[in-house]
Short mmCIF file of C-alpha atoms in Angstrom, two decimals:
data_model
loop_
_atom_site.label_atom_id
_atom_site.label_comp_id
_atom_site.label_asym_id
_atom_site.label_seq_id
_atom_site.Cartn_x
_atom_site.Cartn_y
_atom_site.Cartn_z
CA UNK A 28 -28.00 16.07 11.67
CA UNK A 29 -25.23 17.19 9.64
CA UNK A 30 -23.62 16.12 6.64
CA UNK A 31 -21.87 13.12 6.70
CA UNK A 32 -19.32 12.36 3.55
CA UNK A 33 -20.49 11.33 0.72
CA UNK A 34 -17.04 9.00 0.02
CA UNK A 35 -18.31 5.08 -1.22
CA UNK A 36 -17.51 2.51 1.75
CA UNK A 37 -14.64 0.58 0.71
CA UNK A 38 -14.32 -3.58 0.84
CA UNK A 39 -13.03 -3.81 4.15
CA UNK A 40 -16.08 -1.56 6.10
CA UNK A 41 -18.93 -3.37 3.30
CA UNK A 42 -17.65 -6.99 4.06
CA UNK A 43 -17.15 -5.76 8.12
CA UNK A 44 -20.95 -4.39 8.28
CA UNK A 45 -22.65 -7.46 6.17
CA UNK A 46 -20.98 -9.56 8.56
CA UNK A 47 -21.98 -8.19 11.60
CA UNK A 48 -25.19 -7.40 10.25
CA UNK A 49 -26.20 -11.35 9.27
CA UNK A 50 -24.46 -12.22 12.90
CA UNK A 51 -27.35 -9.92 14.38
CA UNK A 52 -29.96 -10.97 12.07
CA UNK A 53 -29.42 -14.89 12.54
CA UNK A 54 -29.83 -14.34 16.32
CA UNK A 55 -32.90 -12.86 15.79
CA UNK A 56 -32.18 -9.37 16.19
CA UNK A 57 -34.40 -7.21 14.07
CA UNK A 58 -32.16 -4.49 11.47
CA UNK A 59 -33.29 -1.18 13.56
CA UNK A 60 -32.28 -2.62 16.55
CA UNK A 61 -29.08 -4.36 14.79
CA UNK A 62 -27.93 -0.72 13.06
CA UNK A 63 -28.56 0.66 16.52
CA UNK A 64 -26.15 -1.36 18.10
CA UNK A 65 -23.46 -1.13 15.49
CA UNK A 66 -23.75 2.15 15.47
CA UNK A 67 -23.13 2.75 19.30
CA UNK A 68 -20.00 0.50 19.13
CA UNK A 69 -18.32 2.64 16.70
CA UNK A 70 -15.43 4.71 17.77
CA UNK A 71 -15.50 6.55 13.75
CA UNK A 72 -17.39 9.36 13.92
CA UNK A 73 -18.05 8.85 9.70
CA UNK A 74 -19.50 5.88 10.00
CA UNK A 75 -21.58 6.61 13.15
CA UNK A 76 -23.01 9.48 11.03
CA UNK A 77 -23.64 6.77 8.14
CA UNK A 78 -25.30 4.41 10.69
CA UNK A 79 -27.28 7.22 12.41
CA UNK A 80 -28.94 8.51 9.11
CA UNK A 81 -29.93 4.70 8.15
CA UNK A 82 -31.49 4.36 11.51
CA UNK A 83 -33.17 7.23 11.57
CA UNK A 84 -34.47 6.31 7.96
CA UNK A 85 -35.73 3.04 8.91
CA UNK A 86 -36.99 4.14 11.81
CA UNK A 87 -39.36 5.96 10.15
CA UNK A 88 -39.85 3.61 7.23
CA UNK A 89 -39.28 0.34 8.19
CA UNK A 90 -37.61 0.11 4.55
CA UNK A 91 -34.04 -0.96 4.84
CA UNK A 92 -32.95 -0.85 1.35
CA UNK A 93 -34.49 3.09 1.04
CA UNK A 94 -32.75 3.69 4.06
CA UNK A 95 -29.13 2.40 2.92
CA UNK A 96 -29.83 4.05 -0.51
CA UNK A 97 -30.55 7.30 1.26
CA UNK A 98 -26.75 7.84 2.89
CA UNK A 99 -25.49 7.14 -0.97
CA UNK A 100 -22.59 5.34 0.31
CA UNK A 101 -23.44 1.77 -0.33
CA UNK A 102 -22.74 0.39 -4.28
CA UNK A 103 -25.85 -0.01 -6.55
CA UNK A 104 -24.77 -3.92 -6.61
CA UNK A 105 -24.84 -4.49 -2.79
CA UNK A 106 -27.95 -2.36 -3.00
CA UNK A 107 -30.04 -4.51 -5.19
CA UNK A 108 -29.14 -7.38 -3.16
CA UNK A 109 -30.19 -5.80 0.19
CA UNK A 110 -33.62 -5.20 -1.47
CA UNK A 111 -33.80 -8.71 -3.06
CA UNK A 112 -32.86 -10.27 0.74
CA UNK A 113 -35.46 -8.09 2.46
CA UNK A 114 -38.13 -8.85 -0.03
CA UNK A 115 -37.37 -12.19 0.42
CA UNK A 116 -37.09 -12.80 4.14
CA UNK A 117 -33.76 -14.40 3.43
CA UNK A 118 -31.77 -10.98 4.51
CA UNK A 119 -29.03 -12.86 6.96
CA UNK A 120 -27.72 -15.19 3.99
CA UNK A 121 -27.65 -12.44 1.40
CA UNK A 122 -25.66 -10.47 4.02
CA UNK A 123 -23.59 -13.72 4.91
CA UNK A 124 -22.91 -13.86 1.11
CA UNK A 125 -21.84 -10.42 0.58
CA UNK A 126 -19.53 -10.55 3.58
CA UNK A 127 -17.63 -13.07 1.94
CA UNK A 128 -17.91 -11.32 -1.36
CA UNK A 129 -16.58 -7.99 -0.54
CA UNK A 130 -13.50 -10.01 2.43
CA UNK A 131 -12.54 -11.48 -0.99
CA UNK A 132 -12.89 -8.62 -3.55
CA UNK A 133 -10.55 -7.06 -0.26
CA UNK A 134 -7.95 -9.32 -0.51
CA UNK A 135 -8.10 -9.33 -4.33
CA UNK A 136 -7.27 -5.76 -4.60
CA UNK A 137 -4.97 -5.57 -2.19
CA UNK A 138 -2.93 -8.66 -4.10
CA UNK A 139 -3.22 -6.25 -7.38
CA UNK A 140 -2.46 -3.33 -5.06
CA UNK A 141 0.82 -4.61 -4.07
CA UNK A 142 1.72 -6.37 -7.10
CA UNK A 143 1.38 -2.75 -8.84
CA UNK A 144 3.34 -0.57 -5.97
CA UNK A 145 5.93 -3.07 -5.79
CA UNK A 146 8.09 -2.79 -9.34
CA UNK A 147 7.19 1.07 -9.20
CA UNK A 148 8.62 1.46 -6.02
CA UNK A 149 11.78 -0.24 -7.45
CA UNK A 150 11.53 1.70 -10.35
CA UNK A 151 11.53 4.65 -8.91
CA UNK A 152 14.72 3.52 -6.60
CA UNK A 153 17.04 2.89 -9.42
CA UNK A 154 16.43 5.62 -11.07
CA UNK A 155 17.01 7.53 -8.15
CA UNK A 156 20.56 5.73 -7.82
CA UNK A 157 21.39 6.19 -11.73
CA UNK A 158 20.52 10.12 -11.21
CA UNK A 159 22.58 10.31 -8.21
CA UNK A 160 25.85 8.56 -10.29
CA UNK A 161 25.28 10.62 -12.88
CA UNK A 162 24.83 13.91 -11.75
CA UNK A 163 27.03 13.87 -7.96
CA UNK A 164 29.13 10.89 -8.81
CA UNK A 165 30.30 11.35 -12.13
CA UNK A 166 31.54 14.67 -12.11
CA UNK A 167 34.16 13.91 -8.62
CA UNK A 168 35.79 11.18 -11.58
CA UNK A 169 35.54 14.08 -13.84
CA UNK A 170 37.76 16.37 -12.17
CA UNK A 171 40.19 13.22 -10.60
CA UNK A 172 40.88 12.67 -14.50
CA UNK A 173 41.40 16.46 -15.04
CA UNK A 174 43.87 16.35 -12.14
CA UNK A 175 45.83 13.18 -14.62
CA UNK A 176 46.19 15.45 -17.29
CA UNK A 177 43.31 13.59 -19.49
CA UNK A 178 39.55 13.52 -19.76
CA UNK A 179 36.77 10.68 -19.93
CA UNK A 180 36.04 9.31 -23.71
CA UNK A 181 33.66 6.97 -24.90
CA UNK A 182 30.71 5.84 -22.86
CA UNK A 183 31.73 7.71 -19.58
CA UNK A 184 31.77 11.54 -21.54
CA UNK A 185 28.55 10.09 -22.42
CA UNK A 186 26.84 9.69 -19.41
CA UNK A 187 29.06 12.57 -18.14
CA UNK A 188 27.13 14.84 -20.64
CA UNK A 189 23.92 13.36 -19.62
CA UNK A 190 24.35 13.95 -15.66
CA UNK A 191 25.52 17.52 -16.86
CA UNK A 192 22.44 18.06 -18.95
CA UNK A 193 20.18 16.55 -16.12
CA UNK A 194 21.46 18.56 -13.63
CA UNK A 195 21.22 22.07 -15.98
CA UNK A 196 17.28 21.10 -15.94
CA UNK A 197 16.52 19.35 -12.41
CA UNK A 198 13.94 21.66 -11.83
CA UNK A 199 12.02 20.46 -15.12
CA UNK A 200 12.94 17.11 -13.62
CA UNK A 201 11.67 18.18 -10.03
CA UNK A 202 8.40 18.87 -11.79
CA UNK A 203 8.24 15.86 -13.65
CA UNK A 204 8.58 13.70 -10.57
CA UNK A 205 6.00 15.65 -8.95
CA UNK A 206 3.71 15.10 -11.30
CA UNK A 207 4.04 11.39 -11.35
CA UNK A 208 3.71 11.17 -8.09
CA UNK A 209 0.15 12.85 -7.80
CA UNK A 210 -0.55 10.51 -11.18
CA UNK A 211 0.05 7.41 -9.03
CA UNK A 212 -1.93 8.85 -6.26
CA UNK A 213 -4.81 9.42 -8.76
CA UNK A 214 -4.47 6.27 -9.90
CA UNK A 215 -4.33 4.63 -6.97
CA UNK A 216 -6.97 6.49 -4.61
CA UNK A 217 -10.02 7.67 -6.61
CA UNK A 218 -12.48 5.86 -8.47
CA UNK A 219 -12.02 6.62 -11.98
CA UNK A 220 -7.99 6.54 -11.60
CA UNK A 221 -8.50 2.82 -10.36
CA UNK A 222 -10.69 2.31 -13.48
CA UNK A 223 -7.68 4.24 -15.77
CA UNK A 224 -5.21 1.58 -13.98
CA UNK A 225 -7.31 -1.48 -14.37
CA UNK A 226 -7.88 -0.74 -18.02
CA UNK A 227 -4.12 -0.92 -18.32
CA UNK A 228 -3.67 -3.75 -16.49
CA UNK A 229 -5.83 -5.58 -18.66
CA UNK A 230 -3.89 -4.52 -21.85
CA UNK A 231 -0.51 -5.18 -20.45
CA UNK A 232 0.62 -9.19 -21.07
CA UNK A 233 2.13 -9.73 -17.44
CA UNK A 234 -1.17 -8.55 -15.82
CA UNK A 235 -3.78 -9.56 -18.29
CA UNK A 236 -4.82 -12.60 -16.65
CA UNK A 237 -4.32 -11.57 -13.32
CA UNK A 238 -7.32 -8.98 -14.13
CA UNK A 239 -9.29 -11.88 -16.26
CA UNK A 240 -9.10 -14.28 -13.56
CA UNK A 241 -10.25 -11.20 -11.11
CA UNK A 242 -13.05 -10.19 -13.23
CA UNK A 243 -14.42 -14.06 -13.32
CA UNK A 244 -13.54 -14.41 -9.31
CA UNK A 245 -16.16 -11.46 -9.71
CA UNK A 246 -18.52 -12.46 -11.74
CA UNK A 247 -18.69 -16.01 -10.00
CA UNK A 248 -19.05 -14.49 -6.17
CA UNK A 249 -21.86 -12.24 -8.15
CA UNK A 250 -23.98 -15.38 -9.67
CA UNK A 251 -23.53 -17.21 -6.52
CA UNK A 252 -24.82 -14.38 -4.21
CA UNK A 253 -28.32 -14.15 -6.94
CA UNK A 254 -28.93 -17.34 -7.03
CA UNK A 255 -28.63 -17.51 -3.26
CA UNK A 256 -31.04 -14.76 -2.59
CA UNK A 257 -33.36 -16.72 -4.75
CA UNK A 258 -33.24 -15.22 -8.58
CA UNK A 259 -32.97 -17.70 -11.31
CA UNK A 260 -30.01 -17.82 -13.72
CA UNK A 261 -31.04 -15.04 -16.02
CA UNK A 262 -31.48 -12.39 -13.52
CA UNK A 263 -27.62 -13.56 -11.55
CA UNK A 264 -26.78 -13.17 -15.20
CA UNK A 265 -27.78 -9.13 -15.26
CA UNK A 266 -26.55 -8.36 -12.18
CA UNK A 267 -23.17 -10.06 -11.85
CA UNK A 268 -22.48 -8.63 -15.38
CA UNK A 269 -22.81 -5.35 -13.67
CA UNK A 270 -20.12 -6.35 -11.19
CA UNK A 271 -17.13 -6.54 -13.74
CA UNK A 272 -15.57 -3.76 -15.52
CA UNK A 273 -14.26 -5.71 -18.45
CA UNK A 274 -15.94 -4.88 -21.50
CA UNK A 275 -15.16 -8.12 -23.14
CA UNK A 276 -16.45 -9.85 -20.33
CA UNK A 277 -19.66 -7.82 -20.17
CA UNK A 278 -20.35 -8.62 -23.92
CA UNK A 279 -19.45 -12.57 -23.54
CA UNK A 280 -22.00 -12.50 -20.77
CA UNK A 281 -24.71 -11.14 -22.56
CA UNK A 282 -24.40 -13.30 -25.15
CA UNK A 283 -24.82 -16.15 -22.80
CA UNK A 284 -28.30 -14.69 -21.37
CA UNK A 285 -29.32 -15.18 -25.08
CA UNK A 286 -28.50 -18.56 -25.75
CA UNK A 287 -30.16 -19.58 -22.06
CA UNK A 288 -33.37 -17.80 -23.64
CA UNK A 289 -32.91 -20.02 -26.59
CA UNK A 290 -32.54 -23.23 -24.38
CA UNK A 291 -29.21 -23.43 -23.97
CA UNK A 292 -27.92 -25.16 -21.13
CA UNK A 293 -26.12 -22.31 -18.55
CA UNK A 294 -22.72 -24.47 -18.91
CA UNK A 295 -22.79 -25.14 -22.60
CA UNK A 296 -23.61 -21.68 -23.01
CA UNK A 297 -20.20 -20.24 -20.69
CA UNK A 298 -18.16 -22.59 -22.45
CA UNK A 299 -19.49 -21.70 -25.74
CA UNK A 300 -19.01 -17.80 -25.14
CA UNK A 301 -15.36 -18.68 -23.35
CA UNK A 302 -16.59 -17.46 -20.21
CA UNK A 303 -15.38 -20.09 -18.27
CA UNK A 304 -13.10 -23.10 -19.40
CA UNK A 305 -14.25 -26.37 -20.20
CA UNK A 306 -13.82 -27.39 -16.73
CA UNK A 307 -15.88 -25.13 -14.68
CA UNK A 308 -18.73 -25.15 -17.30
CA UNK A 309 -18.33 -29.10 -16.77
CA UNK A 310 -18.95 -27.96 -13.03
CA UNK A 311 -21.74 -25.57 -13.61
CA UNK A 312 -23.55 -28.32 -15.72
CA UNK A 313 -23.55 -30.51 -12.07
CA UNK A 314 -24.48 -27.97 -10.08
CA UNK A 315 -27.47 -27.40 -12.54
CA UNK A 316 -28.17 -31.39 -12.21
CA UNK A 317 -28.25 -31.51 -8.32
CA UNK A 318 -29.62 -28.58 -7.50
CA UNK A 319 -26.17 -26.65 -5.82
CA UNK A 320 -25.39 -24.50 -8.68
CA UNK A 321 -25.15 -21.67 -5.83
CA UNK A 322 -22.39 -23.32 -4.41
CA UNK A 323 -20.94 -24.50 -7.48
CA UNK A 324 -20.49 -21.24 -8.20
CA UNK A 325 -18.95 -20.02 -5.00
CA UNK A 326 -16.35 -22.90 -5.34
CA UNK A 327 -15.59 -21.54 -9.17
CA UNK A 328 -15.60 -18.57 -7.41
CA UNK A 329 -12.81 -19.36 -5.15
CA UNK A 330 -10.48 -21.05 -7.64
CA UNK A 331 -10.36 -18.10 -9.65
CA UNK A 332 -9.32 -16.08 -7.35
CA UNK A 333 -6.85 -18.50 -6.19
CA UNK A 334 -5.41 -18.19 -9.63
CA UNK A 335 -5.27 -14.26 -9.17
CA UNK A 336 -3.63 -14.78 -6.59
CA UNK A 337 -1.22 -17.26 -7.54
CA UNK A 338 -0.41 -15.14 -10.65
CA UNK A 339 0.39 -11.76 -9.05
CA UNK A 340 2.89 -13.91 -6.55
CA UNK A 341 4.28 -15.23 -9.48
CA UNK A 342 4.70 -11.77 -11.46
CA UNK A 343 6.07 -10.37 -8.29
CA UNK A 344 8.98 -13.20 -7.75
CA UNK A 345 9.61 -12.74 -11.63
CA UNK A 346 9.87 -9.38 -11.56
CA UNK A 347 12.22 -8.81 -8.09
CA UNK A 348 15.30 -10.60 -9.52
CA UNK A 349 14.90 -8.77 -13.14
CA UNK A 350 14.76 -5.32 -11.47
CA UNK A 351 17.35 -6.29 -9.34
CA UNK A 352 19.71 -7.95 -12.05
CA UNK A 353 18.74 -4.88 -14.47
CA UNK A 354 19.69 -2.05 -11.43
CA UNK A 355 22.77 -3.85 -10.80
CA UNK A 356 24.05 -4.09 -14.12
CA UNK A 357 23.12 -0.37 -14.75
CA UNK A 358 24.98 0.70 -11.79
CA UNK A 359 27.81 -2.09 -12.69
CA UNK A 360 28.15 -0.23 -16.30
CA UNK A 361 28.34 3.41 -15.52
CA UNK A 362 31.30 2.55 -12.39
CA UNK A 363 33.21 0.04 -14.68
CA UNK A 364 32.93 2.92 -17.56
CA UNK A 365 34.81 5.39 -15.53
CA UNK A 366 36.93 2.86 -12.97
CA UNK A 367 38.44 0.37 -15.93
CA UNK A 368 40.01 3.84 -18.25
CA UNK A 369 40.67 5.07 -14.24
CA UNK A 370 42.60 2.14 -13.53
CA UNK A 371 44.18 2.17 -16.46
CA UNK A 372 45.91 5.38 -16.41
CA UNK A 373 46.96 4.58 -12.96
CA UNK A 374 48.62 1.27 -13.72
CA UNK A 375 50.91 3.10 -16.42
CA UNK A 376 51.90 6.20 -13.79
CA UNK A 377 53.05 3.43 -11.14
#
């Protein structure tokens, strides 16, 4: 068989193939013949080659996890999980678990995806319009005040000099745009460029907490998942650590794995550390006490990222008006600079 890409399945394709896959396994349907079937119903000739070299694997193994490790494809985290589930005989909830996971890590970065593109997109419009005033439309009210026997003063030879100056190096500029344009794709569609932008996102103040309450959306999903597939509390601790890529939220984690060593209760210990607020460790603290602390955690789970979500629509409304207002008084100041003098002169000829 050939080589199939080596490109890591994104949200969408891991939450579509756990949930077909626990579908298959809760109607008894063992996971050769369930990877056989998916894989014949596939019109995508990548992912039939994915599915094809994990059947052939297990075919000859009988080893699911080695055989998803095997096309390289899968993350480590979904990974460890798949071995955990098979070990465990409880493969159909872990993949149950994980479809929901990755359906709502999908949506999350989608939300950020959009809340990103949109004021850059806008951005990128008005200036756009201001370099289109100031290099075509500024120099037409140039030559109509040449033709009145005067020139433009003040703020319009201003921007007049800057349109002239932008347009003697457009090429420069040309090159410029280019270059922010592949930056954004960069950004945007490989790995370590989304890691770049999500390390700025948590610096800025408008997006910080949309990427806290993502990372803890995360980290929740991840403990809930664990303690699911039947790990206690200390080990959901290690590997939904793994999940975030906040380093503050890394280190507030670990220290809560030492203070559970020490006999600290798990909720004490998140709301000691700041993990969570006072109210979900409240909720943790129940869970603990009747026995639903997986659940408890999928329901923290949910609520942050319904505050994710909630945020970036916020930012976004916030943010249309002010790049609106901001274009429009732009554009208002560079016409009213050269129509008010305009106007003027033309008021004292009639």
């Amino acid at each position: 068989m050939g080589q199939i890409s080596k490109k890591p399945l994104k949200n969408r394709e891991l939450a579509t193939f756990c949930e077909q896959m626990a579908m298959m396994l809760r109607a008894g349907i063992s996971s050769l013949e369930g990877i056989s079937i998916l894989k014949e119903s596939l019109e995508d000739s990548e992912g039939r080659a994915i599915l094809a070299e994990v059947y052939e694997e297990l075919e000859l193994s009988g080893d699911l996890h080695g055989a998803l490790v095997k096309t390289g494809v899968f993350p480590q985290y979904f990974l460890n999980l798949a071995e955990i589930g098979e070990r465990s005989g409880r493969l159909d909830e872990v993949f149950s678990s994980l479809a929901v996971y990755y359906d709502r890590q999908d949506a999350l970065s989608k939300n950020i995806k959009s809340a990103v593109t949109y004021p850059c997109v806008m951005i990128g419009m008005m200036l756009a319009v201001i370099l289109v005033l100031v290099i075509r439309v500024m120099p037409i009210f140039s030559r109509v005040y040449e033709q009145l026997g005067t020139e433009m003063s003040g703020i319009s030879r201003s921007i007049m000099n800057l349109g002239t100056w932008l347009g003697r190096y457009s090429l420069a500029i040309v090159v410029i745009a280019v270059l922010l344009v592949v930056l954004a794709l960069y950004l945007s569609l490989t790995g370590s460029g989304r890691r770049h932008l999500a390390a700025m996102g948590r610096r800025l103040p408008f997006t910080k907490r949309i990427y806290e309450a993502t990372a803890l959306s995360r980290f929740a999903d991840g403990m809930a998942i664990t303690l699911k597939s039947g790990l206690d509390s200390d080990e959901g601790l290690e590997l939904s650590g793994k999940l975030t890529e906040s380093e503050e939220l890394r280190e507030k984690i670990e220290v809560c794995r030492k203070k559970t060593a020490e006999g600290t209760e798990l909720g004490e210990a998140f709301k000691e550390t700041g993990v969570f607020s006072g109210l979900h460790a409240r909720m943790v603290n129940v869970g603990i006490l009747s026995g639903s602390l997986d659940q408890v955690m999928e329901r923290v789970a949910e609520q942050y990222a319904e505050e994710a979500n909630d945020r970036i629509a916020k930012t976004v409304s916030r943010l249309e008006p002010t790049l609106v207002a901001v274009m429009s008084i732009l554009v208002g100041m560079i016409l009213l600079s050269v129509m008010l003098p305009l106007m003027g002169i033309m008021s004292g000829i009639g």
